[in-house]
Amino acid sequence: MSLHKEHSEIPIAISSLLTIPAIIALPRIAKGLNMSSYEAGSWFGGCVDSTGAVIASANAFGGAETISSSAVVKMAQNALIAPLSVIVTLFVVRYPKHFHLENEKTKLKATKVKVPTTLDNINLLWSRFPKFVIGFVVSAIFYNTVVPLDERQLCKNFAFVVSEWFSTCSFVSIGMSLRLRTLVHKLSHLTKLIFFYILVQTVDIIITGGFAKAAFSL
């Protein structure tokens, strides 16, 4: 049930590269549609991938309300990653045949290797659980209970700069680990990934824009 490292790096790289046009295009489209600051911010927060890209889109549109609303939506989205990840992992463990894992269990039984137990499944859930969500919750509690009110803006600015450095380093690391020769050999597979990403992202942009417009028009 292990995921090959390359299988996760390629989608992340595609997502990172194709987010750049969204940062440029979405604020222009929002202005063309005469969206309010809250509508545009909610739209960016809901359909732009990374938090840094969300803030960049909101800055391009302009307005403190745009930045705050986009950040709130994105933070809520990030917080929901944890329970959704657990649900998906539970589904994979409960119905392995839908993910071509039934053969692996059969092989384990045939070779008299220990079949995964409940404890193994719990360990699997923990290994798949996005740990950054724990840091997200702890940071939010610490920020709102320990940091003095007059120092919160300074703390927030510092935390944002540090987080962007870590984010940049992670994407640089992903880029350095990708093997272009391997990608050339898998050009057909890569083309399909890009096509489906663009298709799904387009649907996401349209639906999220509709919800954002409706939410603040009622």
JSON list of N, CA, C and O in Angstrom, two decimals, residues 26-27 30-31 35-48 51 53-75 77 208-209 211-213 216:
[
{"chain": "A", "resi": 26, "resn": "LEU", "atom": "N", "xyz": [-7.06, 34.87, -12.28]},
{"chain": "A", "resi": 26, "resn": "LEU", "atom": "CA", "xyz": [-8.27, 34.94, -11.45]},
{"chain": "A", "resi": 26, "resn": "LEU", "atom": "C", "xyz": [-8.59, 36.34, -10.94]},
{"chain": "A", "resi": 26, "resn": "LEU", "atom": "O", "xyz": [-9.76, 36.75, -10.95]},
{"chain": "A", "resi": 27, "resn": "PRO", "atom": "N", "xyz": [-7.59, 37.13, -10.45]},
{"chain": "A", "resi": 27, "resn": "PRO", "atom": "CA", "xyz": [-7.93, 38.51, -10.03]},
{"chain": "A", "resi": 27, "resn": "PRO", "atom": "C", "xyz": [-8.50, 39.35, -11.17]},
{"chain": "A", "resi": 27, "resn": "PRO", "atom": "O", "xyz": [-9.43, 40.15, -10.95]},
{"chain": "A", "resi": 30, "resn": "ALA", "atom": "N", "xyz": [-12.06, 38.19, -11.73]},
{"chain": "A", "resi": 30, "resn": "ALA", "atom": "CA", "xyz": [-12.92, 38.66, -10.63]},
{"chain": "A", "resi": 30, "resn": "ALA", "atom": "C", "xyz": [-13.29, 40.13, -10.82]},
{"chain": "A", "resi": 30, "resn": "ALA", "atom": "O", "xyz": [-14.44, 40.52, -10.58]},
{"chain": "A", "resi": 31, "resn": "LYS", "atom": "N", "xyz": [-12.32, 40.94, -11.24]},
{"chain": "A", "resi": 31, "resn": "LYS", "atom": "CA", "xyz": [-12.61, 42.36, -11.49]},
{"chain": "A", "resi": 31, "resn": "LYS", "atom": "C", "xyz": [-13.55, 42.52, -12.68]},
{"chain": "A", "resi": 31, "resn": "LYS", "atom": "O", "xyz": [-14.43, 43.37, -12.68]},
{"chain": "A", "resi": 35, "resn": "MET", "atom": "N", "xyz": [-16.86, 41.37, -8.97]},
{"chain": "A", "resi": 35, "resn": "MET", "atom": "CA", "xyz": [-16.98, 40.69, -7.69]},
{"chain": "A", "resi": 35, "resn": "MET", "atom": "C", "xyz": [-16.57, 41.64, -6.56]},
{"chain": "A", "resi": 35, "resn": "MET", "atom": "O", "xyz": [-15.67, 42.47, -6.72]},
{"chain": "A", "resi": 36, "resn": "SER", "atom": "N", "xyz": [-17.23, 41.50, -5.43]},
{"chain": "A", "resi": 36, "resn": "SER", "atom": "CA", "xyz": [-16.84, 42.27, -4.25]},
{"chain": "A", "resi": 36, "resn": "SER", "atom": "C", "xyz": [-15.57, 41.67, -3.65]},
{"chain": "A", "resi": 36, "resn": "SER", "atom": "O", "xyz": [-15.14, 40.59, -4.05]},
{"chain": "A", "resi": 37, "resn": "SER", "atom": "N", "xyz": [-14.98, 42.37, -2.69]},
{"chain": "A", "resi": 37, "resn": "SER", "atom": "CA", "xyz": [-13.76, 41.88, -2.07]},
{"chain": "A", "resi": 37, "resn": "SER", "atom": "C", "xyz": [-13.98, 40.54, -1.37]},
{"chain": "A", "resi": 37, "resn": "SER", "atom": "O", "xyz": [-13.15, 39.63, -1.46]},
{"chain": "A", "resi": 38, "resn": "TYR", "atom": "N", "xyz": [-15.12, 40.39, -0.70]},
{"chain": "A", "resi": 38, "resn": "TYR", "atom": "CA", "xyz": [-15.41, 39.14, 0.01]},
{"chain": "A", "resi": 38, "resn": "TYR", "atom": "C", "xyz": [-15.68, 38.00, -0.96]},
{"chain": "A", "resi": 38, "resn": "TYR", "atom": "O", "xyz": [-15.27, 36.86, -0.73]},
{"chain": "A", "resi": 39, "resn": "GLU", "atom": "N", "xyz": [-16.37, 38.29, -2.04]},
{"chain": "A", "resi": 39, "resn": "GLU", "atom": "CA", "xyz": [-16.63, 37.26, -3.06]},
{"chain": "A", "resi": 39, "resn": "GLU", "atom": "C", "xyz": [-15.34, 36.79, -3.70]},
{"chain": "A", "resi": 39, "resn": "GLU", "atom": "O", "xyz": [-15.10, 35.58, -3.83]},
{"chain": "A", "resi": 40, "resn": "ALA", "atom": "N", "xyz": [-14.50, 37.74, -4.09]},
{"chain": "A", "resi": 40, "resn": "ALA", "atom": "CA", "xyz": [-13.23, 37.39, -4.73]},
{"chain": "A", "resi": 40, "resn": "ALA", "atom": "C", "xyz": [-12.32, 36.63, -3.79]},
{"chain": "A", "resi": 40, "resn": "ALA", "atom": "O", "xyz": [-11.72, 35.62, -4.16]},
{"chain": "A", "resi": 41, "resn": "GLY", "atom": "N", "xyz": [-12.24, 37.11, -2.53]},
{"chain": "A", "resi": 41, "resn": "GLY", "atom": "CA", "xyz": [-11.38, 36.43, -1.55]},
{"chain": "A", "resi": 41, "resn": "GLY", "atom": "C", "xyz": [-11.82, 35.00, -1.29]},
{"chain": "A", "resi": 41, "resn": "GLY", "atom": "O", "xyz": [-11.00, 34.08, -1.23]},
{"chain": "A", "resi": 42, "resn": "SER", "atom": "N", "xyz": [-13.12, 34.81, -1.16]},
{"chain": "A", "resi": 42, "resn": "SER", "atom": "CA", "xyz": [-13.64, 33.46, -0.94]},
{"chain": "A", "resi": 42, "resn": "SER", "atom": "C", "xyz": [-13.38, 32.57, -2.15]},
{"chain": "A", "resi": 42, "resn": "SER", "atom": "O", "xyz": [-13.08, 31.37, -2.01]},
{"chain": "A", "resi": 43, "resn": "TRP", "atom": "N", "xyz": [-13.48, 33.14, -3.32]},
{"chain": "A", "resi": 43, "resn": "TRP", "atom": "CA", "xyz": [-13.22, 32.40, -4.56]},
{"chain": "A", "resi": 43, "resn": "TRP", "atom": "C", "xyz": [-11.77, 31.96, -4.62]},
{"chain": "A", "resi": 43, "resn": "TRP", "atom": "O", "xyz": [-11.46, 30.79, -4.88]},
{"chain": "A", "resi": 44, "resn": "PHE", "atom": "N", "xyz": [-10.85, 32.88, -4.36]},
{"chain": "A", "resi": 44, "resn": "PHE", "atom": "CA", "xyz": [-9.42, 32.54, -4.39]},
{"chain": "A", "resi": 44, "resn": "PHE", "atom": "C", "xyz": [-9.09, 31.48, -3.33]},
{"chain": "A", "resi": 44, "resn": "PHE", "atom": "O", "xyz": [-8.36, 30.52, -3.60]},
{"chain": "A", "resi": 45, "resn": "GLY", "atom": "N", "xyz": [-9.62, 31.67, -2.14]},
{"chain": "A", "resi": 45, "resn": "GLY", "atom": "CA", "xyz": [-9.33, 30.73, -1.05]},
{"chain": "A", "resi": 45, "resn": "GLY", "atom": "C", "xyz": [-9.84, 29.33, -1.33]},
{"chain": "A", "resi": 45, "resn": "GLY", "atom": "O", "xyz": [-9.25, 28.35, -0.87]},
{"chain": "A", "resi": 46, "resn": "GLY", "atom": "N", "xyz": [-10.93, 29.24, -2.08]},
{"chain": "A", "resi": 46, "resn": "GLY", "atom": "CA", "xyz": [-11.53, 27.94, -2.33]},
{"chain": "A", "resi": 46, "resn": "GLY", "atom": "C", "xyz": [-10.94, 27.17, -3.49]},
{"chain": "A", "resi": 46, "resn": "GLY", "atom": "O", "xyz": [-10.99, 25.93, -3.50]},
{"chain": "A", "resi": 47, "resn": "CYS", "atom": "N", "xyz": [-10.36, 27.88, -4.49]},
{"chain": "A", "resi": 47, "resn": "CYS", "atom": "CA", "xyz": [-9.93, 27.15, -5.69]},
{"chain": "A", "resi": 47, "resn": "CYS", "atom": "C", "xyz": [-8.43, 27.26, -6.01]},
{"chain": "A", "resi": 47, "resn": "CYS", "atom": "O", "xyz": [-7.94, 26.50, -6.86]},
{"chain": "A", "resi": 48, "resn": "VAL", "atom": "N", "xyz": [-7.71, 28.17, -5.37]},
{"chain": "A", "resi": 48, "resn": "VAL", "atom": "CA", "xyz": [-6.26, 28.25, -5.60]},
{"chain": "A", "resi": 48, "resn": "VAL", "atom": "C", "xyz": [-5.56, 27.30, -4.63]},
{"chain": "A", "resi": 48, "resn": "VAL", "atom": "O", "xyz": [-5.93, 27.23, -3.46]},
{"chain": "A", "resi": 51, "resn": "THR", "atom": "N", "xyz": [-1.47, 28.13, 0.05]},
{"chain": "A", "resi": 51, "resn": "THR", "atom": "CA", "xyz": [-1.82, 29.31, 0.83]},
{"chain": "A", "resi": 51, "resn": "THR", "atom": "C", "xyz": [-1.10, 30.55, 0.32]},
{"chain": "A", "resi": 51, "resn": "THR", "atom": "O", "xyz": [-1.69, 31.63, 0.22]},
{"chain": "A", "resi": 53, "resn": "ALA", "atom": "N", "xyz": [-0.09, 31.13, -2.72]},
{"chain": "A", "resi": 53, "resn": "ALA", "atom": "CA", "xyz": [-0.70, 31.54, -3.99]},
{"chain": "A", "resi": 53, "resn": "ALA", "atom": "C", "xyz": [-2.04, 32.22, -3.76]},
{"chain": "A", "resi": 53, "resn": "ALA", "atom": "O", "xyz": [-2.42, 33.14, -4.49]},
{"chain": "A", "resi": 54, "resn": "VAL", "atom": "N", "xyz": [-2.77, 31.78, -2.73]},
{"chain": "A", "resi": 54, "resn": "VAL", "atom": "CA", "xyz": [-4.05, 32.41, -2.38]},
{"chain": "A", "resi": 54, "resn": "VAL", "atom": "C", "xyz": [-3.83, 33.86, -1.98]},
{"chain": "A", "resi": 54, "resn": "VAL", "atom": "O", "xyz": [-4.53, 34.77, -2.45]},
{"chain": "A", "resi": 55, "resn": "ILE", "atom": "N", "xyz": [-2.85, 34.09, -1.10]},
{"chain": "A", "resi": 55, "resn": "ILE", "atom": "CA", "xyz": [-2.55, 35.46, -0.65]},
{"chain": "A", "resi": 55, "resn": "ILE", "atom": "C", "xyz": [-2.06, 36.32, -1.81]},
{"chain": "A", "resi": 55, "resn": "ILE", "atom": "O", "xyz": [-2.41, 37.51, -1.91]},
{"chain": "A", "resi": 56, "resn": "ALA", "atom": "N", "xyz": [-1.26, 35.73, -2.69]},
{"chain": "A", "resi": 56, "resn": "ALA", "atom": "CA", "xyz": [-0.77, 36.47, -3.86]},
{"chain": "A", "resi": 56, "resn": "ALA", "atom": "C", "xyz": [-1.94, 36.88, -4.77]},
{"chain": "A", "resi": 56, "resn": "ALA", "atom": "O", "xyz": [-1.97, 38.01, -5.27]},
{"chain": "A", "resi": 57, "resn": "SER", "atom": "N", "xyz": [-2.90, 36.00, -4.97]},
{"chain": "A", "resi": 57, "resn": "SER", "atom": "CA", "xyz": [-4.08, 36.32, -5.78]},
{"chain": "A", "resi": 57, "resn": "SER", "atom": "C", "xyz": [-4.90, 37.42, -5.14]},
{"chain": "A", "resi": 57, "resn": "SER", "atom": "O", "xyz": [-5.37, 38.34, -5.81]},
{"chain": "A", "resi": 58, "resn": "ALA", "atom": "N", "xyz": [-5.06, 37.32, -3.80]},
{"chain": "A", "resi": 58, "resn": "ALA", "atom": "CA", "xyz": [-5.82, 38.33, -3.07]},
{"chain": "A", "resi": 58, "resn": "ALA", "atom": "C", "xyz": [-5.13, 39.69, -3.14]},
{"chain": "A", "resi": 58, "resn": "ALA", "atom": "O", "xyz": [-5.78, 40.73, -3.28]},
{"chain": "A", "resi": 59, "resn": "ASN", "atom": "N", "xyz": [-3.81, 39.70, -3.03]},
{"chain": "A", "resi": 59, "resn": "ASN", "atom": "CA", "xyz": [-3.05, 40.96, -3.13]},
{"chain": "A", "resi": 59, "resn": "ASN", "atom": "C", "xyz": [-3.19, 41.58, -4.51]},
{"chain": "A", "resi": 59, "resn": "ASN", "atom": "O", "xyz": [-3.28, 42.80, -4.65]},
{"chain": "A", "resi": 60, "resn": "ALA", "atom": "N", "xyz": [-3.21, 40.73, -5.54]},
{"chain": "A", "resi": 60, "resn": "ALA", "atom": "CA", "xyz": [-3.35, 41.23, -6.91]},
{"chain": "A", "resi": 60, "resn": "ALA", "atom": "C", "xyz": [-4.71, 41.87, -7.12]},
{"chain": "A", "resi": 60, "resn": "ALA", "atom": "O", "xyz": [-4.84, 42.86, -7.85]},
{"chain": "A", "resi": 61, "resn": "PHE", "atom": "N", "xyz": [-5.73, 41.33, -6.46]},
{"chain": "A", "resi": 61, "resn": "PHE", "atom": "CA", "xyz": [-7.07, 41.91, -6.56]},
{"chain": "A", "resi": 61, "resn": "PHE", "atom": "C", "xyz": [-7.15, 43.21, -5.76]},
{"chain": "A", "resi": 61, "resn": "PHE", "atom": "O", "xyz": [-7.75, 44.19, -6.19]},
{"chain": "A", "resi": 62, "resn": "GLY", "atom": "N", "xyz": [-6.52, 43.19, -4.56]},
{"chain": "A", "resi": 62, "resn": "GLY", "atom": "CA", "xyz": [-6.47, 44.39, -3.72]},
{"chain": "A", "resi": 62, "resn": "GLY", "atom": "C", "xyz": [-7.54, 44.40, -2.64]},
{"chain": "A", "resi": 62, "resn": "GLY", "atom": "O", "xyz": [-8.63, 43.84, -2.82]},
{"chain": "A", "resi": 63, "resn": "GLY", "atom": "N", "xyz": [-7.19, 45.02, -1.51]},
{"chain": "A", "resi": 63, "resn": "GLY", "atom": "CA", "xyz": [-8.15, 45.17, -0.42]},
{"chain": "A", "resi": 63, "resn": "GLY", "atom": "C", "xyz": [-7.88, 44.23, 0.74]},
{"chain": "A", "resi": 63, "resn": "GLY", "atom": "O", "xyz": [-7.62, 43.04, 0.53]},
{"chain": "A", "resi": 64, "resn": "ALA", "atom": "N", "xyz": [-7.93, 44.77, 1.95]},
{"chain": "A", "resi": 64, "resn": "ALA", "atom": "CA", "xyz": [-7.70, 43.96, 3.15]},
{"chain": "A", "resi": 64, "resn": "ALA", "atom": "C", "xyz": [-8.79, 42.90, 3.33]},
{"chain": "A", "resi": 64, "resn": "ALA", "atom": "O", "xyz": [-8.52, 41.80, 3.82]},
{"chain": "A", "resi": 65, "resn": "GLU", "atom": "N", "xyz": [-10.03, 43.25, 2.92]},
{"chain": "A", "resi": 65, "resn": "GLU", "atom": "CA", "xyz": [-11.13, 42.29, 3.05]},
{"chain": "A", "resi": 65, "resn": "GLU", "atom": "C", "xyz": [-10.89, 41.07, 2.16]},
{"chain": "A", "resi": 65, "resn": "GLU", "atom": "O", "xyz": [-11.22, 39.93, 2.54]},
{"chain": "A", "resi": 66, "resn": "THR", "atom": "N", "xyz": [-10.30, 41.30, 0.99]},
{"chain": "A", "resi": 66, "resn": "THR", "atom": "CA", "xyz": [-10.02, 40.19, 0.07]},
{"chain": "A", "resi": 66, "resn": "THR", "atom": "C", "xyz": [-9.01, 39.24, 0.69]},
{"chain": "A", "resi": 66, "resn": "THR", "atom": "O", "xyz": [-9.19, 38.01, 0.65]},
{"chain": "A", "resi": 67, "resn": "ILE", "atom": "N", "xyz": [-7.96, 39.80, 1.27]},
{"chain": "A", "resi": 67, "resn": "ILE", "atom": "CA", "xyz": [-6.91, 38.98, 1.88]},
{"chain": "A", "resi": 67, "resn": "ILE", "atom": "C", "xyz": [-7.44, 38.20, 3.07]},
{"chain": "A", "resi": 67, "resn": "ILE", "atom": "O", "xyz": [-7.20, 37.00, 3.21]},
{"chain": "A", "resi": 68, "resn": "SER", "atom": "N", "xyz": [-8.21, 38.88, 3.94]},
{"chain": "A", "resi": 68, "resn": "SER", "atom": "CA", "xyz": [-8.72, 38.21, 5.14]},
{"chain": "A", "resi": 68, "resn": "SER", "atom": "C", "xyz": [-9.72, 37.11, 4.79]},
{"chain": "A", "resi": 68, "resn": "SER", "atom": "O", "xyz": [-9.67, 36.01, 5.36]},
{"chain": "A", "resi": 69, "resn": "SER", "atom": "N", "xyz": [-10.63, 37.38, 3.86]},
{"chain": "A", "resi": 69, "resn": "SER", "atom": "CA", "xyz": [-11.63, 36.36, 3.50]},
{"chain": "A", "resi": 69, "resn": "SER", "atom": "C", "xyz": [-10.99, 35.18, 2.79]},
{"chain": "A", "resi": 69, "resn": "SER", "atom": "O", "xyz": [-11.36, 34.02, 3.03]},
{"chain": "A", "resi": 70, "resn": "SER", "atom": "N", "xyz": [-9.99, 35.44, 1.94]},
{"chain": "A", "resi": 70, "resn": "SER", "atom": "CA", "xyz": [-9.31, 34.34, 1.25]},
{"chain": "A", "resi": 70, "resn": "SER", "atom": "C", "xyz": [-8.53, 33.48, 2.25]},
{"chain": "A", "resi": 70, "resn": "SER", "atom": "O", "xyz": [-8.51, 32.25, 2.14]},
{"chain": "A", "resi": 71, "resn": "ALA", "atom": "N", "xyz": [-7.92, 34.13, 3.24]},
{"chain": "A", "resi": 71, "resn": "ALA", "atom": "CA", "xyz": [-7.15, 33.39, 4.26]},
{"chain": "A", "resi": 71, "resn": "ALA", "atom": "C", "xyz": [-8.06, 32.52, 5.11]},
{"chain": "A", "resi": 71, "resn": "ALA", "atom": "O", "xyz": [-7.72, 31.38, 5.43]},
{"chain": "A", "resi": 72, "resn": "VAL", "atom": "N", "xyz": [-9.23, 33.06, 5.48]},
{"chain": "A", "resi": 72, "resn": "VAL", "atom": "CA", "xyz": [-10.17, 32.29, 6.31]},
{"chain": "A", "resi": 72, "resn": "VAL", "atom": "C", "xyz": [-10.65, 31.04, 5.57]},
{"chain": "A", "resi": 72, "resn": "VAL", "atom": "O", "xyz": [-10.68, 29.94, 6.13]},
{"chain": "A", "resi": 73, "resn": "VAL", "atom": "N", "xyz": [-11.03, 31.21, 4.32]},
{"chain": "A", "resi": 73, "resn": "VAL", "atom": "CA", "xyz": [-11.51, 30.06, 3.53]},
{"chain": "A", "resi": 73, "resn": "VAL", "atom": "C", "xyz": [-10.41, 29.03, 3.36]},
{"chain": "A", "resi": 73, "resn": "VAL", "atom": "O", "xyz": [-10.64, 27.82, 3.50]},
{"chain": "A", "resi": 74, "resn": "LYS", "atom": "N", "xyz": [-9.19, 29.50, 3.09]},
{"chain": "A", "resi": 74, "resn": "LYS", "atom": "CA", "xyz": [-8.08, 28.55, 2.89]},
{"chain": "A", "resi": 74, "resn": "LYS", "atom": "C", "xyz": [-7.74, 27.83, 4.19]},
{"chain": "A", "resi": 74, "resn": "LYS", "atom": "O", "xyz": [-7.44, 26.62, 4.17]},
{"chain": "A", "resi": 75, "resn": "MET", "atom": "N", "xyz": [-7.77, 28.52, 5.32]},
{"chain": "A", "resi": 75, "resn": "MET", "atom": "CA", "xyz": [-7.48, 27.87, 6.60]},
{"chain": "A", "resi": 75, "resn": "MET", "atom": "C", "xyz": [-8.53, 26.82, 6.94]},
{"chain": "A", "resi": 75, "resn": "MET", "atom": "O", "xyz": [-8.22, 25.75, 7.46]},
{"chain": "A", "resi": 77, "resn": "GLN", "atom": "N", "xyz": [-10.25, 25.18, 4.76]},
{"chain": "A", "resi": 77, "resn": "GLN", "atom": "CA", "xyz": [-9.97, 24.09, 3.82]},
{"chain": "A", "resi": 77, "resn": "GLN", "atom": "C", "xyz": [-8.81, 23.23, 4.32]},
{"chain": "A", "resi": 77, "resn": "GLN", "atom": "O", "xyz": [-8.89, 21.99, 4.28]},
{"chain": "A", "resi": 208, "resn": "THR", "atom": "N", "xyz": [-16.71, 26.88, -7.46]},
{"chain": "A", "resi": 208, "resn": "THR", "atom": "CA", "xyz": [-16.36, 27.71, -6.30]},
{"chain": "A", "resi": 208, "resn": "THR", "atom": "C", "xyz": [-16.74, 29.16, -6.53]},
{"chain": "A", "resi": 208, "resn": "THR", "atom": "O", "xyz": [-17.24, 29.84, -5.62]},
{"chain": "A", "resi": 209, "resn": "GLY", "atom": "N", "xyz": [-16.53, 29.65, -7.76]},
{"chain": "A", "resi": 209, "resn": "GLY", "atom": "CA", "xyz": [-16.94, 31.02, -8.09]},
{"chain": "A", "resi": 209, "resn": "GLY", "atom": "C", "xyz": [-18.44, 31.21, -7.95]},
{"chain": "A", "resi": 209, "resn": "GLY", "atom": "O", "xyz": [-18.90, 32.25, -7.45]},
{"chain": "A", "resi": 211, "resn": "PHE", "atom": "N", "xyz": [-20.50, 29.45, -5.99]},
{"chain": "A", "resi": 211, "resn": "PHE", "atom": "CA", "xyz": [-20.85, 29.42, -4.57]},
{"chain": "A", "resi": 211, "resn": "PHE", "atom": "C", "xyz": [-20.48, 30.74, -3.88]},
{"chain": "A", "resi": 211, "resn": "PHE", "atom": "O", "xyz": [-21.22, 31.25, -3.03]},
{"chain": "A", "resi": 212, "resn": "ALA", "atom": "N", "xyz": [-19.28, 31.28, -4.22]},
{"chain": "A", "resi": 212, "resn": "ALA", "atom": "CA", "xyz": [-18.84, 32.54, -3.60]},
{"chain": "A", "resi": 212, "resn": "ALA", "atom": "C", "xyz": [-19.79, 33.69, -3.97]},
{"chain": "A", "resi": 212, "resn": "ALA", "atom": "O", "xyz": [-20.14, 34.51, -3.12]},
{"chain": "A", "resi": 213, "resn": "LYS", "atom": "N", "xyz": [-20.19, 33.71, -5.23]},
{"chain": "A", "resi": 213, "resn": "LYS", "atom": "CA", "xyz": [-21.10, 34.76, -5.69]},
{"chain": "A", "resi": 213, "resn": "LYS", "atom": "C", "xyz": [-22.46, 34.64, -5.01]},
{"chain": "A", "resi": 213, "resn": "LYS", "atom": "O", "xyz": [-23.04, 35.63, -4.55]},
{"chain": "A", "resi": 216, "resn": "PHE", "atom": "N", "xyz": [-22.60, 35.57, -1.00]},
{"chain": "A", "resi": 216, "resn": "PHE", "atom": "CA", "xyz": [-22.59, 36.98, -0.60]},
{"chain": "A", "resi": 216, "resn": "PHE", "atom": "C", "xyz": [-23.65, 37.80, -1.32]},
{"chain": "A", "resi": 216, "resn": "PHE", "atom": "O", "xyz": [-23.71, 39.02, -1.13]}
]
